[in-house]
Amino acid sequence: MGGGLARALMEALAARAPLFMAAGVAIGLALPALAQAVRPAVVSVSILMVVLSMLRVDPGRLFAVLRRPMLVAAAAFLSLVVLPVLVAALAAGAGAPAWLAAGLALAAAAPPLSSAAAFAILVRIDPANVIAISLPATLVAPGTVWLVAQTAPGLGEGVEITALVVRLSAIILGAFGLALVLRRVVGAARIDGLARPLDAAMVLLMVVIGIGVMHDIGQALRADPVGWAGMFLATWALGLASLGLGVALFWPAGRDLAFAAGLCASIKNMAVMVAAVLDTVDPRIALVIVTAQLPIFVAPLVMRPFFAQLRRIGRQM
């Protein structure tokens, strides 16, 4: 009976992952004391998610994707350079406050989320394509942040490039190496057979992260609800526009790569960027970057039906 209940719970978590993730955000906002207690665990939970998501990737499939290095490099360049420069130019042209333009541009310049492959699984697209883009993009992100800062002066102030690249490399390469070892020791067939429990575990971890990040956002929301709402809408628009642009530009290269490019362009590692700029920039800039984390936790509610609709359109063409 207990086993049946566990299987039912795992099925529910996997089938309704976007709703559970959104629920984590709601719980964190409704229970600020809980959000404050969970906040210190966010980084550790995020690293665990990276390992779990990489366990699901078949190395042979990943290396096959990497045989298209120019397309992978182009997708990373879009995510790390084109988007933040474009955002900075559009925000300045629209007359946005300097702090808002800087915050949005830095949010756009962040590397893809370390656990972007977990999102790929949640929204039912190929995680190998996502990792093929996000891994190299993450490693070069400190250099591209510097490049963007030279293009749009002031955006890179306070970013410790060396510390950032060491941290990113340790997390990503360490998780990837551990996943490869586990697949060899445990066995790829057995790992693949645990797909449902691993999916359920990743959903639960995303709920924990959603609760934790609401600590900082909840404080800002209670202090200035109207101002924060405008900030949130700006970050939400940034994510949607990045998703659409990534898919549209890479659609001629194939549906799977287009989906991966859109996801990597819109799902960014804001926690790393927050750690890099906190206490080194205007607090309003830091708040924009913190707020830009929030759309990530409800993004599957948009992405899953969006990708499904594009698949239907593709079959009809």
GROMACS .gro file of C-alpha atoms in nm:
model
  317
    1MET     CA    1   0.000   0.000   0.000
    2GLY     CA    2   0.282   0.237   0.090
    3GLY     CA    3   0.453   0.167  -0.240
    4GLY     CA    4   0.132   0.240  -0.428
    5LEU     CA    5   0.092   0.571  -0.247
    6ALA     CA    6   0.450   0.667  -0.327
    7ARG     CA    7   0.400   0.585  -0.695
    8ALA     CA    8   0.078   0.787  -0.703
    9LEU     CA    9   0.256   1.083  -0.543
   10MET     CA   10   0.543   1.064  -0.793
   11GLU     CA   11   0.297   1.047  -1.082
   12ALA     CA   12   0.112   1.352  -0.948
   13LEU     CA   13   0.433   1.550  -0.902
   14ALA     CA   14   0.556   1.472  -1.252
   15ALA     CA   15   0.219   1.530  -1.420
   16ARG     CA   16   0.147   1.859  -1.241
   17ALA     CA   17   0.502   1.991  -1.199
   18PRO     CA   18   0.425   2.351  -1.307
   19LEU     CA   19   0.143   2.380  -1.054
   20PHE     CA   20   0.359   2.248  -0.770
   21MET     CA   21   0.637   2.492  -0.861
   22ALA     CA   22   0.394   2.784  -0.862
   23ALA     CA   23   0.262   2.660  -0.527
   24GLY     CA   24   0.613   2.685  -0.381
   25VAL     CA   25   0.622   3.054  -0.469
   26ALA     CA   26   0.277   3.108  -0.316
   27ILE     CA   27   0.377   2.929   0.005
   28GLY     CA   28   0.694   3.134   0.036
   29LEU     CA   29   0.498   3.455  -0.003
   30ALA     CA   30   0.222   3.353   0.238
   31LEU     CA   31   0.461   3.223   0.505
   32PRO     CA   32   0.754   3.467   0.528
   33ALA     CA   33   0.898   3.295   0.835
   34LEU     CA   34   0.918   2.969   0.642
   35ALA     CA   35   1.074   3.147   0.344
   36GLN     CA   36   1.337   3.299   0.572
   37ALA     CA   37   1.416   2.958   0.721
   38VAL     CA   38   1.448   2.793   0.379
   39ARG     CA   39   1.648   3.075   0.216
   40PRO     CA   40   1.997   2.951   0.330
   41ALA     CA   41   1.934   2.611   0.167
   42VAL     CA   42   1.862   2.748  -0.180
   43VAL     CA   43   2.220   2.720  -0.311
   44SER     CA   44   2.269   2.363  -0.185
   45VAL     CA   45   1.934   2.253  -0.323
   46SER     CA   46   2.017   2.413  -0.658
   47ILE     CA   47   2.344   2.217  -0.680
   48LEU     CA   48   2.162   1.894  -0.598
   49MET     CA   49   1.918   1.970  -0.879
   50VAL     CA   50   2.207   2.008  -1.122
   51VAL     CA   51   2.334   1.660  -1.034
   52LEU     CA   52   1.989   1.501  -1.062
   53SER     CA   53   1.914   1.666  -1.395
   54MET     CA   54   2.249   1.561  -1.541
   55LEU     CA   55   2.187   1.203  -1.436
   56ARG     CA   56   1.909   1.196  -1.696
   57VAL     CA   57   2.140   1.287  -1.983
   58ASP     CA   58   2.282   1.013  -2.203
   59PRO     CA   59   2.646   1.116  -2.269
   60GLY     CA   60   2.631   0.968  -2.619
   61ARG     CA   61   2.333   1.187  -2.705
   62LEU     CA   62   2.501   1.490  -2.553
   63PHE     CA   63   2.821   1.447  -2.753
   64ALA     CA   64   2.615   1.397  -3.067
   65VAL     CA   65   2.452   1.736  -3.008
   66LEU     CA   66   2.793   1.895  -2.951
   67ARG     CA   67   2.893   1.793  -3.302
   68ARG     CA   68   2.708   2.107  -3.412
   69PRO     CA   69   2.944   2.351  -3.237
   70MET     CA   70   2.858   2.655  -3.448
   71LEU     CA   71   2.488   2.629  -3.371
   72VAL     CA   72   2.558   2.578  -3.000
   73ALA     CA   73   2.794   2.878  -2.998
   74ALA     CA   74   2.536   3.090  -3.179
   75ALA     CA   75   2.267   2.999  -2.923
   76ALA     CA   76   2.503   3.084  -2.636
   77PHE     CA   77   2.599   3.414  -2.801
   78LEU     CA   78   2.232   3.507  -2.834
   79SER     CA   79   2.168   3.429  -2.469
   80LEU     CA   80   2.476   3.595  -2.321
   81VAL     CA   81   2.556   3.891  -2.547
   82VAL     CA   82   2.283   3.980  -2.797
   83LEU     CA   83   1.996   3.981  -2.547
   84PRO     CA   84   2.156   4.196  -2.272
   85VAL     CA   85   2.288   4.452  -2.524
   86LEU     CA   86   1.946   4.465  -2.691
   87VAL     CA   87   1.770   4.500  -2.355
   88ALA     CA   88   2.000   4.782  -2.247
   89ALA     CA   89   1.942   4.969  -2.573
   90LEU     CA   90   1.563   4.924  -2.567
   91ALA     CA   91   1.532   5.021  -2.200
   92ALA     CA   92   1.742   5.333  -2.250
   93GLY     CA   93   1.548   5.424  -2.565
   94ALA     CA   94   1.219   5.385  -2.380
   95GLY     CA   95   1.334   5.626  -2.111
   96ALA     CA   96   1.348   5.368  -1.831
   97PRO     CA   97   1.531   5.471  -1.513
   98ALA     CA   98   1.901   5.390  -1.528
   99TRP     CA   99   1.877   5.145  -1.239
  100LEU     CA  100   1.593   4.953  -1.406
  101ALA     CA  101   1.776   4.938  -1.740
  102ALA     CA  102   2.092   4.818  -1.566
  103GLY     CA  103   1.906   4.555  -1.365
  104LEU     CA  104   1.724   4.415  -1.668
  105ALA     CA  105   2.042   4.407  -1.875
  106LEU     CA  106   2.235   4.226  -1.602
  107ALA     CA  107   1.948   3.980  -1.563
  108ALA     CA  108   1.961   3.913  -1.938
  109ALA     CA  109   2.341   3.870  -1.920
  110ALA     CA  110   2.318   3.594  -1.658
  111PRO     CA  111   2.420   3.243  -1.769
  112PRO     CA  112   2.151   2.982  -1.832
  113LEU     CA  113   2.019   2.817  -1.519
  114SER     CA  114   2.254   2.541  -1.402
  115SER     CA  115   1.959   2.305  -1.377
  116ALA     CA  116   1.813   2.413  -1.712
  117ALA     CA  117   1.807   2.045  -1.811
  118ALA     CA  118   1.560   1.989  -1.527
  119PHE     CA  119   1.335   2.250  -1.683
  120ALA     CA  120   1.373   2.080  -2.019
  121ILE     CA  121   1.243   1.760  -1.864
  122LEU     CA  122   0.957   1.943  -1.691
  123VAL     CA  123   0.842   2.109  -2.014
  124ARG     CA  124   0.906   1.790  -2.214
  125ILE     CA  125   1.185   1.887  -2.450
  126ASP     CA  126   1.522   1.722  -2.511
  127PRO     CA  127   1.757   1.797  -2.215
  128ALA     CA  128   2.069   1.706  -2.415
  129ASN     CA  129   2.025   2.010  -2.642
  130VAL     CA  130   1.976   2.232  -2.338
  131ILE     CA  131   2.290   2.107  -2.163
  132ALA     CA  132   2.488   2.138  -2.486
  133ILE     CA  133   2.407   2.510  -2.483
  134SER     CA  134   2.398   2.583  -2.110
  135LEU     CA  135   2.724   2.413  -2.009
  136PRO     CA  136   2.961   2.609  -2.237
  137ALA     CA  137   2.748   2.923  -2.196
  138THR     CA  138   2.783   2.905  -1.819
  139LEU     CA  139   3.160   2.864  -1.838
  140VAL     CA  140   3.209   3.168  -2.064
  141ALA     CA  141   2.946   3.384  -1.891
  142PRO     CA  142   3.193   3.587  -1.680
  143GLY     CA  143   3.375   3.691  -1.996
  144THR     CA  144   3.054   3.782  -2.175
  145VAL     CA  145   2.934   3.984  -1.874
  146TRP     CA  146   3.259   4.178  -1.902
  147LEU     CA  147   3.201   4.220  -2.277
  148VAL     CA  148   2.845   4.344  -2.223
  149ALA     CA  149   2.969   4.582  -1.954
  150GLN     CA  150   3.210   4.736  -2.205
  151THR     CA  151   2.926   4.779  -2.454
  152ALA     CA  152   2.688   4.925  -2.197
  153PRO     CA  153   2.908   5.109  -1.942
  154GLY     CA  154   2.838   5.051  -1.574
  155LEU     CA  155   2.669   4.714  -1.605
  156GLY     CA  156   2.973   4.514  -1.497
  157GLU     CA  157   3.074   4.721  -1.195
  158GLY     CA  158   3.127   4.513  -0.883
  159VAL     CA  159   3.133   4.176  -1.060
  160GLU     CA  160   3.421   3.960  -0.938
  161ILE     CA  161   3.498   3.783  -1.265
  162THR     CA  162   3.758   3.538  -1.129
  163ALA     CA  163   3.548   3.429  -0.832
  164LEU     CA  164   3.242   3.392  -1.052
  165VAL     CA  165   3.409   3.172  -1.313
  166VAL     CA  166   3.568   2.951  -1.046
  167ARG     CA  167   3.233   2.907  -0.871
  168LEU     CA  168   3.045   2.832  -1.190
  169SER     CA  169   3.309   2.589  -1.311
  170ALA     CA  170   3.318   2.404  -0.980
  171ILE     CA  171   2.941   2.361  -0.965
  172ILE     CA  172   2.881   2.268  -1.327
  173LEU     CA  173   3.186   2.050  -1.393
  174GLY     CA  174   3.162   1.889  -1.049
  175ALA     CA  175   2.796   1.799  -1.100
  176PHE     CA  176   2.858   1.672  -1.452
  177GLY     CA  177   3.152   1.461  -1.339
  178LEU     CA  178   2.955   1.315  -1.046
  179ALA     CA  179   2.663   1.233  -1.276
  180LEU     CA  180   2.894   1.051  -1.518
  181VAL     CA  181   3.048   0.851  -1.232
  182LEU     CA  182   2.704   0.759  -1.093
  183ARG     CA  183   2.582   0.648  -1.435
  184ARG     CA  184   2.889   0.426  -1.466
  185VAL     CA  185   2.870   0.283  -1.110
  186VAL     CA  186   2.495   0.243  -1.080
  187GLY     CA  187   2.442   0.164  -1.447
  188ALA     CA  188   2.281   0.371  -1.718
  189ALA     CA  189   1.988   0.129  -1.752
  190ARG     CA  190   1.909   0.147  -1.381
  191ILE     CA  191   1.935   0.528  -1.381
  192ASP     CA  192   1.702   0.548  -1.679
  193GLY     CA  193   1.462   0.317  -1.497
  194LEU     CA  194   1.446   0.569  -1.212
  195ALA     CA  195   1.320   0.844  -1.442
  196ARG     CA  196   0.991   0.896  -1.256
  197PRO     CA  197   1.141   0.917  -0.904
  198LEU     CA  198   1.411   1.154  -1.031
  199ASP     CA  199   1.149   1.375  -1.197
  200ALA     CA  200   0.945   1.382  -0.877
  201ALA     CA  201   1.254   1.468  -0.670
  202MET     CA  202   1.339   1.759  -0.900
  203VAL     CA  203   0.987   1.898  -0.866
  204LEU     CA  204   1.011   1.882  -0.486
  205LEU     CA  205   1.348   2.057  -0.495
  206MET     CA  206   1.203   2.332  -0.717
  207VAL     CA  207   0.925   2.382  -0.461
  208VAL     CA  208   1.189   2.428  -0.189
  209ILE     CA  209   1.376   2.681  -0.403
  210GLY     CA  210   1.054   2.867  -0.481
  211ILE     CA  211   0.979   2.902  -0.110
  212GLY     CA  212   1.331   3.022  -0.030
  213VAL     CA  213   1.363   3.293  -0.295
  214MET     CA  214   1.037   3.452  -0.182
  215HIS     CA  215   1.207   3.583   0.131
  216ASP     CA  216   1.372   3.881  -0.043
  217ILE     CA  217   1.089   3.934  -0.290
  218GLY     CA  218   0.823   3.923  -0.020
  219GLN     CA  219   0.996   4.200   0.174
  220ALA     CA  220   1.004   4.425  -0.134
  221LEU     CA  221   0.644   4.348  -0.222
  222ARG     CA  222   0.517   4.444   0.122
  223ALA     CA  223   0.723   4.766   0.125
  224ASP     CA  224   0.623   4.899  -0.221
  225PRO     CA  225   0.364   4.678  -0.392
  226VAL     CA  226   0.301   4.906  -0.692
  227GLY     CA  227   0.669   4.966  -0.769
  228TRP     CA  228   0.753   4.600  -0.729
  229ALA     CA  229   0.461   4.497  -0.954
  230GLY     CA  230   0.599   4.714  -1.233
  231MET     CA  231   0.943   4.563  -1.182
  232PHE     CA  232   0.797   4.213  -1.195
  233LEU     CA  233   0.608   4.285  -1.518
  234ALA     CA  234   0.929   4.411  -1.676
  235THR     CA  235   1.119   4.094  -1.582
  236TRP     CA  236   0.828   3.876  -1.700
  237ALA     CA  237   0.822   4.056  -2.035
  238LEU     CA  238   1.198   4.004  -2.063
  239GLY     CA  239   1.160   3.629  -2.014
  240LEU     CA  240   0.874   3.592  -2.264
  241ALA     CA  241   1.049   3.802  -2.528
  242SER     CA  242   1.373   3.606  -2.483
  243LEU     CA  243   1.188   3.276  -2.518
  244GLY     CA  244   1.010   3.385  -2.836
  245LEU     CA  245   1.321   3.535  -2.994
  246GLY     CA  246   1.533   3.228  -2.922
  247VAL     CA  247   1.277   2.988  -3.071
  248ALA     CA  248   1.215   3.207  -3.377
  249LEU     CA  249   1.581   3.261  -3.463
  250PHE     CA  250   1.675   2.892  -3.435
  251TRP     CA  251   1.360   2.738  -3.581
  252PRO     CA  252   1.529   2.686  -3.924
  253ALA     CA  253   1.797   2.475  -3.747
  254GLY     CA  254   1.540   2.228  -3.618
  255ARG     CA  255   1.259   2.221  -3.364
  256ASP     CA  256   1.456   2.061  -3.080
  257LEU     CA  257   1.745   2.307  -3.101
  258ALA     CA  258   1.501   2.599  -3.130
  259PHE     CA  259   1.323   2.490  -2.812
  260ALA     CA  260   1.656   2.457  -2.630
  261ALA     CA  261   1.776   2.798  -2.751
  262GLY     CA  262   1.453   2.961  -2.633
  263LEU     CA  263   1.470   2.795  -2.294
  264CYS     CA  264   1.836   2.886  -2.237
  265ALA     CA  265   1.771   3.246  -2.344
  266SER     CA  266   1.483   3.288  -2.099
  267ILE     CA  267   1.568   3.065  -1.799
  268LYS     CA  268   1.873   3.227  -1.639
  269ASN     CA  269   2.079   3.162  -1.326
  270MET     CA  270   1.977   3.472  -1.132
  271ALA     CA  271   2.110   3.334  -0.804
  272VAL     CA  272   2.466   3.348  -0.940
  273MET     CA  273   2.416   3.702  -1.069
  274VAL     CA  274   2.267   3.812  -0.735
  275ALA     CA  275   2.570   3.673  -0.552
  276ALA     CA  276   2.799   3.864  -0.790
  277VAL     CA  277   2.635   4.206  -0.762
  278LEU     CA  278   2.482   4.212  -0.415
  279ASP     CA  279   2.621   4.501  -0.206
  280THR     CA  280   2.824   4.624  -0.505
  281VAL     CA  281   2.550   4.803  -0.703
  282ASP     CA  282   2.252   5.024  -0.631
  283PRO     CA  283   2.009   4.818  -0.416
  284ARG     CA  284   1.736   4.884  -0.672
  285ILE     CA  285   1.947   4.715  -0.941
  286ALA     CA  286   1.999   4.414  -0.714
  287LEU     CA  287   1.625   4.398  -0.645
  288VAL     CA  288   1.551   4.381  -1.019
  289ILE     CA  289   1.783   4.082  -1.051
  290VAL     CA  290   1.629   3.913  -0.746
  291THR     CA  291   1.282   3.973  -0.891
  292ALA     CA  292   1.390   3.824  -1.223
  293GLN     CA  293   1.410   3.487  -1.044
  294LEU     CA  294   1.035   3.477  -0.990
  295PRO     CA  295   0.914   3.421  -1.349
  296ILE     CA  296   1.136   3.113  -1.364
  297PHE     CA  297   0.915   2.929  -1.116
  298VAL     CA  298   0.597   2.980  -1.315
  299ALA     CA  299   0.763   2.956  -1.659
  300PRO     CA  300   0.667   2.587  -1.707
  301LEU     CA  301   0.300   2.692  -1.697
  302VAL     CA  302   0.371   2.888  -2.016
  303MET     CA  303   0.646   2.681  -2.174
  304ARG     CA  304   0.484   2.339  -2.166
  305PRO     CA  305   0.170   2.438  -2.365
  306PHE     CA  306   0.377   2.673  -2.585
  307PHE     CA  307   0.613   2.396  -2.692
  308ALA     CA  308   0.324   2.151  -2.731
  309GLN     CA  309   0.143   2.391  -2.963
  310LEU     CA  310   0.456   2.444  -3.172
  311ARG     CA  311   0.491   2.066  -3.206
  312ARG     CA  312   0.133   2.042  -3.335
  313ILE     CA  313   0.197   2.322  -3.582
  314GLY     CA  314   0.515   2.153  -3.698
  315ARG     CA  315   0.334   1.824  -3.763
  316GLN     CA  316   0.071   2.005  -3.970
  317MET     CA  317   0.328   2.179  -4.192
   0.00000   0.00000   0.00000
